[in-house]
PDB file of N, CA and C in Angstrom:
ATOM      1  N   MET A   1      -6.678 -25.406   3.548  1.00 45.00           N
ATOM      2  CA  MET A   1      -6.066 -24.236   4.138  1.00 45.00           C
ATOM      3  C   MET A   1      -7.161 -23.239   4.506  1.00 45.00           C
ATOM      4  N   THR A   2      -7.151 -22.752   5.727  1.00 50.00           N
ATOM      5  CA  THR A   2      -8.176 -21.813   6.161  1.00 50.00           C
ATOM      6  C   THR A   2      -7.677 -20.388   6.023  1.00 50.00           C
ATOM      7  N   ASN A   3      -8.598 -19.467   5.828  1.00 52.00           N
ATOM      8  CA  ASN A   3      -8.283 -18.060   5.704  1.00 52.00           C
ATOM      9  C   ASN A   3      -8.752 -17.363   6.975  1.00 52.00           C
ATOM     10  N   ASN A   4      -7.829 -16.890   7.795  1.00 55.00           N
ATOM     11  CA  ASN A   4      -8.162 -16.269   9.074  1.00 55.00           C
ATOM     12  C   ASN A   4      -8.223 -14.752   9.005  1.00 55.00           C
ATOM     13  N   ARG A   5      -8.316 -14.180   7.815  1.00 52.00           N
ATOM     14  CA  ARG A   5      -8.364 -12.725   7.692  1.00 52.00           C
ATOM     15  C   ARG A   5      -9.674 -12.180   8.228  1.00 52.00           C
ATOM     16  N   THR A   6      -9.579 -11.034   8.897  1.00 53.00           N
ATOM     17  CA  THR A   6     -10.768 -10.382   9.426  1.00 53.00           C
ATOM     18  C   THR A   6     -11.551  -9.710   8.311  1.00 53.00           C
ATOM     19  N   PHE A   7     -10.828  -9.106   7.346  1.00 53.00           N
ATOM     20  CA  PHE A   7     -11.470  -8.390   6.256  1.00 53.00           C
ATOM     21  C   PHE A   7     -11.147  -9.062   4.930  1.00 53.00           C
ATOM     22  N   VAL A   8     -12.112  -9.116   4.047  1.00 56.00           N
ATOM     23  CA  VAL A   8     -11.931  -9.706   2.728  1.00 56.00           C
ATOM     24  C   VAL A   8     -11.085  -8.772   1.881  1.00 56.00           C
ATOM     25  N   ARG A   9     -10.108  -9.318   1.163  1.00 56.00           N
ATOM     26  CA  ARG A   9      -9.286  -8.520   0.262  1.00 56.00           C
ATOM     27  C   ARG A   9      -9.917  -8.505  -1.119  1.00 56.00           C
ATOM     28  N   ILE A  10      -9.756  -7.383  -1.790  1.00 53.00           N
ATOM     29  CA  ILE A  10     -10.299  -7.209  -3.127  1.00 53.00           C
ATOM     30  C   ILE A  10      -9.139  -7.196  -4.102  1.00 53.00           C
ATOM     31  N   GLN A  11      -9.160  -8.074  -5.091  1.00 53.00           N
ATOM     32  CA  GLN A  11      -8.157  -8.043  -6.145  1.00 53.00           C
ATOM     33  C   GLN A  11      -8.450  -6.834  -7.025  1.00 53.00           C
ATOM     34  N   THR A  12      -7.403  -6.068  -7.353  1.00 52.00           N
ATOM     35  CA  THR A  12      -7.621  -4.880  -8.163  1.00 52.00           C
ATOM     36  C   THR A  12      -7.941  -5.268  -9.598  1.00 52.00           C
ATOM     37  N   GLY A  13      -8.655  -4.411 -10.260  1.00 51.00           N
ATOM     38  CA  GLY A  13      -9.069  -4.646 -11.637  1.00 51.00           C
ATOM     39  C   GLY A  13     -10.472  -4.120 -11.810  1.00 51.00           C
ATOM     40  N   GLY A  14     -10.893  -3.982 -13.048  1.00 52.00           N
ATOM     41  CA  GLY A  14     -12.231  -3.460 -13.266  1.00 52.00           C
ATOM     42  C   GLY A  14     -12.323  -2.013 -12.856  1.00 52.00           C
ATOM     43  N   ARG A  15     -13.195  -1.692 -11.919  1.00 57.00           N
ATOM     44  CA  ARG A  15     -13.443  -0.306 -11.544  1.00 57.00           C
ATOM     45  C   ARG A  15     -12.557   0.192 -10.408  1.00 57.00           C
ATOM     46  N   ILE A  16     -11.694  -0.643  -9.865  1.00 62.00           N
ATOM     47  CA  ILE A  16     -10.791  -0.224  -8.794  1.00 62.00           C
ATOM     48  C   ILE A  16      -9.455   0.163  -9.411  1.00 62.00           C
ATOM     49  N   SER A  17      -8.959   1.338  -9.064  1.00 68.00           N
ATOM     50  CA  SER A  17      -7.690   1.814  -9.593  1.00 68.00           C
ATOM     51  C   SER A  17      -6.548   0.902  -9.153  1.00 68.00           C
ATOM     52  N   THR A  18      -5.619   0.644 -10.046  1.00 85.00           N
ATOM     53  CA  THR A  18      -4.479  -0.197  -9.712  1.00 85.00           C
ATOM     54  C   THR A  18      -3.228   0.620  -9.410  1.00 85.00           C
ATOM     55  N   THR A  19      -3.335   1.942  -9.462  1.00 91.00           N
ATOM     56  CA  THR A  19      -2.175   2.786  -9.186  1.00 91.00           C
ATOM     57  C   THR A  19      -2.391   3.583  -7.913  1.00 91.00           C
ATOM     58  N   GLY A  20      -1.283   3.922  -7.268  1.00 94.00           N
ATOM     59  CA  GLY A  20      -1.327   4.735  -6.056  1.00 94.00           C
ATOM     60  C   GLY A  20      -0.052   5.540  -5.932  1.00 94.00           C
ATOM     61  N   LYS A  21      -0.009   6.401  -4.933  1.00 95.00           N
ATOM     62  CA  LYS A  21       1.169   7.223  -4.668  1.00 95.00           C
ATOM     63  C   LYS A  21       1.478   7.195  -3.181  1.00 95.00           C
ATOM     64  N   ILE A  22       2.773   7.201  -2.874  1.00 94.00           N
ATOM     65  CA  ILE A  22       3.249   7.222  -1.501  1.00 94.00           C
ATOM     66  C   ILE A  22       3.897   8.571  -1.241  1.00 94.00           C
ATOM     67  N   PHE A  23       3.464   9.241  -0.163  1.00 92.00           N
ATOM     68  CA  PHE A  23       4.023  10.525   0.257  1.00 92.00           C
ATOM     69  C   PHE A  23       4.705  10.334   1.601  1.00 92.00           C
ATOM     70  N   ALA A  24       6.035  10.479   1.632  1.00 88.00           N
ATOM     71  CA  ALA A  24       6.766  10.331   2.892  1.00 88.00           C
ATOM     72  C   ALA A  24       6.644  11.616   3.711  1.00 88.00           C
ATOM     73  N   ASP A  25       6.965  12.742   3.101  1.00 84.00           N
ATOM     74  CA  ASP A  25       6.809  14.062   3.710  1.00 84.00           C
ATOM     75  C   ASP A  25       6.806  15.096   2.596  1.00 84.00           C
ATOM     76  N   SER A  26       6.643  16.363   2.937  1.00 80.00           N
ATOM     77  CA  SER A  26       6.492  17.404   1.921  1.00 80.00           C
ATOM     78  C   SER A  26       7.772  17.659   1.129  1.00 80.00           C
ATOM     79  N   ARG A  27       8.924  17.297   1.669  1.00 85.00           N
ATOM     80  CA  ARG A  27      10.191  17.538   0.978  1.00 85.00           C
ATOM     81  C   ARG A  27      10.610  16.386   0.076  1.00 85.00           C
ATOM     82  N   SER A  28      10.089  15.215   0.291  1.00 83.00           N
ATOM     83  CA  SER A  28      10.471  14.032  -0.482  1.00 83.00           C
ATOM     84  C   SER A  28       9.605  13.905  -1.732  1.00 83.00           C
ATOM     85  N   PRO A  29      10.166  13.334  -2.796  1.00 87.00           N
ATOM     86  CA  PRO A  29       9.342  13.112  -3.995  1.00 87.00           C
ATOM     87  C   PRO A  29       8.311  12.016  -3.735  1.00 87.00           C
ATOM     88  N   THR A  30       7.222  12.047  -4.483  1.00 91.00           N
ATOM     89  CA  THR A  30       6.226  10.983  -4.356  1.00 91.00           C
ATOM     90  C   THR A  30       6.777   9.704  -4.976  1.00 91.00           C
ATOM     91  N   ILE A  31       6.298   8.580  -4.478  1.00 93.00           N
ATOM     92  CA  ILE A  31       6.722   7.271  -4.971  1.00 93.00           C
ATOM     93  C   ILE A  31       5.500   6.603  -5.580  1.00 93.00           C
ATOM     94  N   ASP A  32       5.598   6.212  -6.844  1.00 94.00           N
ATOM     95  CA  ASP A  32       4.499   5.525  -7.513  1.00 94.00           C
ATOM     96  C   ASP A  32       4.464   4.061  -7.098  1.00 94.00           C
ATOM     97  N   CYS A  33       3.275   3.488  -7.059  1.00 95.00           N
ATOM     98  CA  CYS A  33       3.134   2.082  -6.707  1.00 95.00           C
ATOM     99  C   CYS A  33       1.938   1.479  -7.419  1.00 95.00           C
ATOM    100  N   THR A  34       1.924   0.160  -7.466  1.00 94.00           N
ATOM    101  CA  THR A  34       0.812  -0.600  -8.025  1.00 94.00           C
ATOM    102  C   THR A  34       0.133  -1.346  -6.888  1.00 94.00           C
ATOM    103  N   VAL A  35      -1.193  -1.250  -6.824  1.00 92.00           N
ATOM    104  CA  VAL A  35      -1.967  -1.929  -5.786  1.00 92.00           C
ATOM    105  C   VAL A  35      -2.229  -3.362  -6.233  1.00 92.00           C
ATOM    106  N   ILE A  36      -1.725  -4.322  -5.455  1.00 90.00           N
ATOM    107  CA  ILE A  36      -1.917  -5.738  -5.759  1.00 90.00           C
ATOM    108  C   ILE A  36      -3.249  -6.215  -5.210  1.00 90.00           C
ATOM    109  N   ASP A  37      -3.500  -5.972  -3.931  1.00 88.00           N
ATOM    110  CA  ASP A  37      -4.812  -6.224  -3.348  1.00 88.00           C
ATOM    111  C   ASP A  37      -5.063  -5.228  -2.234  1.00 88.00           C
ATOM    112  N   LEU A  38      -6.334  -5.150  -1.827  1.00 87.00           N
ATOM    113  CA  LEU A  38      -6.776  -4.095  -0.938  1.00 87.00           C
ATOM    114  C   LEU A  38      -7.852  -4.632  -0.016  1.00 87.00           C
ATOM    115  N   SER A  39      -7.820  -4.209   1.256  1.00 86.00           N
ATOM    116  CA  SER A  39      -8.889  -4.546   2.193  1.00 86.00           C
ATOM    117  C   SER A  39      -9.235  -3.279   2.970  1.00 86.00           C
ATOM    118  N   ALA A  40     -10.188  -3.370   3.874  1.00 84.00           N
ATOM    119  CA  ALA A  40     -10.579  -2.215   4.670  1.00 84.00           C
ATOM    120  C   ALA A  40      -9.464  -1.767   5.607  1.00 84.00           C
ATOM    121  N   ARG A  41      -8.554  -2.665   5.969  1.00 90.00           N
ATOM    122  CA  ARG A  41      -7.510  -2.347   6.946  1.00 90.00           C
ATOM    123  C   ARG A  41      -6.091  -2.342   6.390  1.00 90.00           C
ATOM    124  N   GLY A  42      -5.903  -2.646   5.087  1.00 91.00           N
ATOM    125  CA  GLY A  42      -4.557  -2.673   4.552  1.00 91.00           C
ATOM    126  C   GLY A  42      -4.501  -2.976   3.072  1.00 91.00           C
ATOM    127  N   ALA A  43      -3.266  -3.090   2.576  1.00 92.00           N
ATOM    128  CA  ALA A  43      -3.065  -3.346   1.153  1.00 92.00           C
ATOM    129  C   ALA A  43      -1.718  -4.011   0.926  1.00 92.00           C
ATOM    130  N   CYS A  44      -1.578  -4.595  -0.245  1.00 93.00           N
ATOM    131  CA  CYS A  44      -0.305  -5.117  -0.722  1.00 93.00           C
ATOM    132  C   CYS A  44       0.078  -4.257  -1.919  1.00 93.00           C
ATOM    133  N   LEU A  45       1.289  -3.701  -1.907  1.00 94.00           N
ATOM    134  CA  LEU A  45       1.726  -2.759  -2.931  1.00 94.00           C
ATOM    135  C   LEU A  45       3.036  -3.196  -3.556  1.00 94.00           C
ATOM    136  N   ASP A  46       3.172  -2.954  -4.861  1.00 95.00           N
ATOM    137  CA  ASP A  46       4.448  -3.072  -5.558  1.00 95.00           C
ATOM    138  C   ASP A  46       4.953  -1.653  -5.754  1.00 95.00           C
ATOM    139  N   VAL A  47       6.103  -1.350  -5.188  1.00 94.00           N
ATOM    140  CA  VAL A  47       6.644   0.009  -5.221  1.00 94.00           C
ATOM    141  C   VAL A  47       7.600   0.147  -6.393  1.00 94.00           C
ATOM    142  N   HIS A  48       7.449   1.232  -7.172  1.00 92.00           N
ATOM    143  CA  HIS A  48       8.276   1.488  -8.342  1.00 92.00           C
ATOM    144  C   HIS A  48       9.509   2.298  -7.945  1.00 92.00           C
ATOM    145  N   GLY A  49      10.565   2.177  -8.724  1.00 87.00           N
ATOM    146  CA  GLY A  49      11.770   2.971  -8.507  1.00 87.00           C
ATOM    147  C   GLY A  49      12.678   2.370  -7.457  1.00 87.00           C
ATOM    148  N   THR A  50      13.703   3.148  -7.107  1.00 89.00           N
ATOM    149  CA  THR A  50      14.708   2.676  -6.147  1.00 89.00           C
ATOM    150  C   THR A  50      14.762   3.531  -4.884  1.00 89.00           C
ATOM    151  N   VAL A  51      13.830   4.444  -4.731  1.00 86.00           N
ATOM    152  CA  VAL A  51      13.789   5.309  -3.550  1.00 86.00           C
ATOM    153  C   VAL A  51      13.486   4.470  -2.319  1.00 86.00           C
ATOM    154  N   GLU A  52      14.127   4.805  -1.205  1.00 88.00           N
ATOM    155  CA  GLU A  52      13.873   4.088   0.044  1.00 88.00           C
ATOM    156  C   GLU A  52      12.430   4.303   0.489  1.00 88.00           C
ATOM    157  N   ILE A  53      11.800   3.239   0.937  1.00 89.00           N
ATOM    158  CA  ILE A  53      10.406   3.290   1.380  1.00 89.00           C
ATOM    159  C   ILE A  53      10.386   3.570   2.881  1.00 89.00           C
ATOM    160  N   PRO A  54       9.743   4.666   3.317  1.00 90.00           N
ATOM    161  CA  PRO A  54       9.690   4.962   4.751  1.00 90.00           C
ATOM    162  C   PRO A  54       8.786   3.977   5.493  1.00 90.00           C
ATOM    163  N   LYS A  55       8.999   3.823   6.791  1.00 94.00           N
ATOM    164  CA  LYS A  55       8.191   2.903   7.614  1.00 94.00           C
ATOM    165  C   LYS A  55       6.756   3.392   7.766  1.00 94.00           C
ATOM    166  N   ARG A  56       6.569   4.715   7.817  1.00 95.00           N
ATOM    167  CA  ARG A  56       5.227   5.325   7.895  1.00 95.00           C
ATOM    168  C   ARG A  56       5.108   6.357   6.787  1.00 95.00           C
ATOM    169  N   PHE A  57       3.931   6.405   6.149  1.00 95.00           N
ATOM    170  CA  PHE A  57       3.729   7.326   5.039  1.00 95.00           C
ATOM    171  C   PHE A  57       2.242   7.536   4.796  1.00 95.00           C
ATOM    172  N   THR A  58       1.937   8.469   3.902  1.00 95.00           N
ATOM    173  CA  THR A  58       0.568   8.709   3.467  1.00 95.00           C
ATOM    174  C   THR A  58       0.400   8.064   2.102  1.00 95.00           C
ATOM    175  N   PHE A  59      -0.669   7.303   1.950  1.00 95.00           N
ATOM    176  CA  PHE A  59      -0.950   6.572   0.720  1.00 95.00           C
ATOM    177  C   PHE A  59      -2.160   7.199   0.050  1.00 95.00           C
ATOM    178  N   LEU A  60      -2.015   7.586  -1.222  1.00 93.00           N
ATOM    179  CA  LEU A  60      -3.115   8.162  -1.999  1.00 93.00           C
ATOM    180  C   LEU A  60      -3.577   7.130  -3.010  1.00 93.00           C
ATOM    181  N   HIS A  61      -4.852   6.765  -2.913  1.00 91.00           N
ATOM    182  CA  HIS A  61      -5.431   5.766  -3.821  1.00 91.00           C
ATOM    183  C   HIS A  61      -6.886   6.101  -4.061  1.00 91.00           C
ATOM    184  N   GLY A  62      -7.265   6.279  -5.309  1.00 86.00           N
ATOM    185  CA  GLY A  62      -8.661   6.542  -5.640  1.00 86.00           C
ATOM    186  C   GLY A  62      -9.193   7.821  -5.024  1.00 86.00           C
ATOM    187  N   GLY A  63      -8.353   8.832  -4.860  1.00 87.00           N
ATOM    188  CA  GLY A  63      -8.782  10.105  -4.292  1.00 87.00           C
ATOM    189  C   GLY A  63      -8.816  10.146  -2.772  1.00 87.00           C
ATOM    190  N   LEU A  64      -8.495   9.039  -2.097  1.00 89.00           N
ATOM    191  CA  LEU A  64      -8.475   8.998  -0.638  1.00 89.00           C
ATOM    192  C   LEU A  64      -7.045   8.928  -0.123  1.00 89.00           C
ATOM    193  N   LYS A  65      -6.762   9.684   0.929  1.00 93.00           N
ATOM    194  CA  LYS A  65      -5.453   9.629   1.582  1.00 93.00           C
ATOM    195  C   LYS A  65      -5.594   8.832   2.868  1.00 93.00           C
ATOM    196  N   LYS A  66      -4.657   7.890   3.061  1.00 94.00           N
ATOM    197  CA  LYS A  66      -4.685   7.073   4.274  1.00 94.00           C
ATOM    198  C   LYS A  66      -3.297   7.044   4.884  1.00 94.00           C
ATOM    199  N   SER A  67      -3.225   7.158   6.204  1.00 95.00           N
ATOM    200  CA  SER A  67      -1.956   7.012   6.905  1.00 95.00           C
ATOM    201  C   SER A  67      -1.642   5.527   7.005  1.00 95.00           C
ATOM    202  N   CYS A  68      -0.413   5.151   6.650  1.00 95.00           N
ATOM    203  CA  CYS A  68      -0.030   3.741   6.594  1.00 95.00           C
ATOM    204  C   CYS A  68       1.254   3.481   7.360  1.00 95.00           C
ATOM    205  N   ARG A  69       1.430   2.210   7.691  1.00 96.00           N
ATOM    206  CA  ARG A  69       2.708   1.731   8.217  1.00 96.00           C
ATOM    207  C   ARG A  69       2.990   0.383   7.585  1.00 96.00           C
ATOM    208  N   ILE A  70       4.266   0.103   7.368  1.00 96.00           N
ATOM    209  CA  ILE A  70       4.658  -1.154   6.736  1.00 96.00           C
ATOM    210  C   ILE A  70       4.591  -2.284   7.756  1.00 96.00           C
ATOM    211  N   LEU A  71       3.922  -3.374   7.386  1.00 95.00           N
ATOM    212  CA  LEU A  71       3.856  -4.570   8.221  1.00 95.00           C
ATOM    213  C   LEU A  71       4.907  -5.588   7.795  1.00 95.00           C
ATOM    214  N   TRP A  72       5.132  -5.716   6.495  1.00 95.00           N
ATOM    215  CA  TRP A  72       6.143  -6.632   5.977  1.00 95.00           C
ATOM    216  C   TRP A  72       6.670  -6.086   4.653  1.00 95.00           C
ATOM    217  N   GLN A  73       7.855  -6.550   4.277  1.00 95.00           N
ATOM    218  CA  GLN A  73       8.465  -6.132   3.026  1.00 95.00           C
ATOM    219  C   GLN A  73       9.279  -7.281   2.447  1.00 95.00           C
ATOM    220  N   LYS A  74       9.121  -7.514   1.160  1.00 94.00           N
ATOM    221  CA  LYS A  74       9.902  -8.523   0.447  1.00 94.00           C
ATOM    222  C   LYS A  74      10.317  -7.893  -0.878  1.00 94.00           C
ATOM    223  N   GLY A  75      11.555  -7.398  -0.911  1.00 93.00           N
ATOM    224  CA  GLY A  75      12.023  -6.668  -2.078  1.00 93.00           C
ATOM    225  C   GLY A  75      11.277  -5.357  -2.195  1.00 93.00           C
ATOM    226  N   ARG A  76      10.654  -5.124  -3.347  1.00 92.00           N
ATOM    227  CA  ARG A  76       9.884  -3.892  -3.584  1.00 92.00           C
ATOM    228  C   ARG A  76       8.391  -4.103  -3.345  1.00 92.00           C
ATOM    229  N   ARG A  77       7.980  -5.262  -2.851  1.00 95.00           N
ATOM    230  CA  ARG A  77       6.591  -5.526  -2.505  1.00 95.00           C
ATOM    231  C   ARG A  77       6.414  -5.341  -1.012  1.00 95.00           C
ATOM    232  N   ILE A  78       5.393  -4.581  -0.613  1.00 95.00           N
ATOM    233  CA  ILE A  78       5.173  -4.312   0.808  1.00 95.00           C
ATOM    234  C   ILE A  78       3.711  -4.580   1.184  1.00 95.00           C
ATOM    235  N   GLY A  79       3.522  -4.932   2.439  1.00 95.00           N
ATOM    236  CA  GLY A  79       2.197  -5.059   3.023  1.00 95.00           C
ATOM    237  C   GLY A  79       2.034  -3.935   4.033  1.00 95.00           C
ATOM    238  N   VAL A  80       0.939  -3.186   3.917  1.00 96.00           N
ATOM    239  CA  VAL A  80       0.723  -2.040   4.794  1.00 96.00           C
ATOM    240  C   VAL A  80      -0.619  -2.161   5.516  1.00 96.00           C
ATOM    241  N   SER A  81      -0.692  -1.514   6.664  1.00 95.00           N
ATOM    242  CA  SER A  81      -1.969  -1.387   7.368  1.00 95.00           C
ATOM    243  C   SER A  81      -2.346   0.075   7.411  1.00 95.00           C
ATOM    244  N   PHE A  82      -3.661   0.349   7.386  1.00 91.00           N
ATOM    245  CA  PHE A  82      -4.172   1.728   7.442  1.00 91.00           C
ATOM    246  C   PHE A  82      -4.489   2.093   8.859  1.00 91.00           C
TER     247      PHE A  82
END
């Protein structure tokens, strides 16, 4: 099986934070998530709680804020691009 990804994904652990926060807008509560893997252009996240996940949001991870959009979703696990 070949891997056609442009950017290498990093499995979280060690010195990379495994937690993140999703901000939909200033009026909505933040949504906690767990980072499954991360690359320069996107991430795979497990979203906590039952709040609806917006299609576009701001993702806070390791002190950096990134604008994201959902590429795929399977239950509470989502794939996003930055």
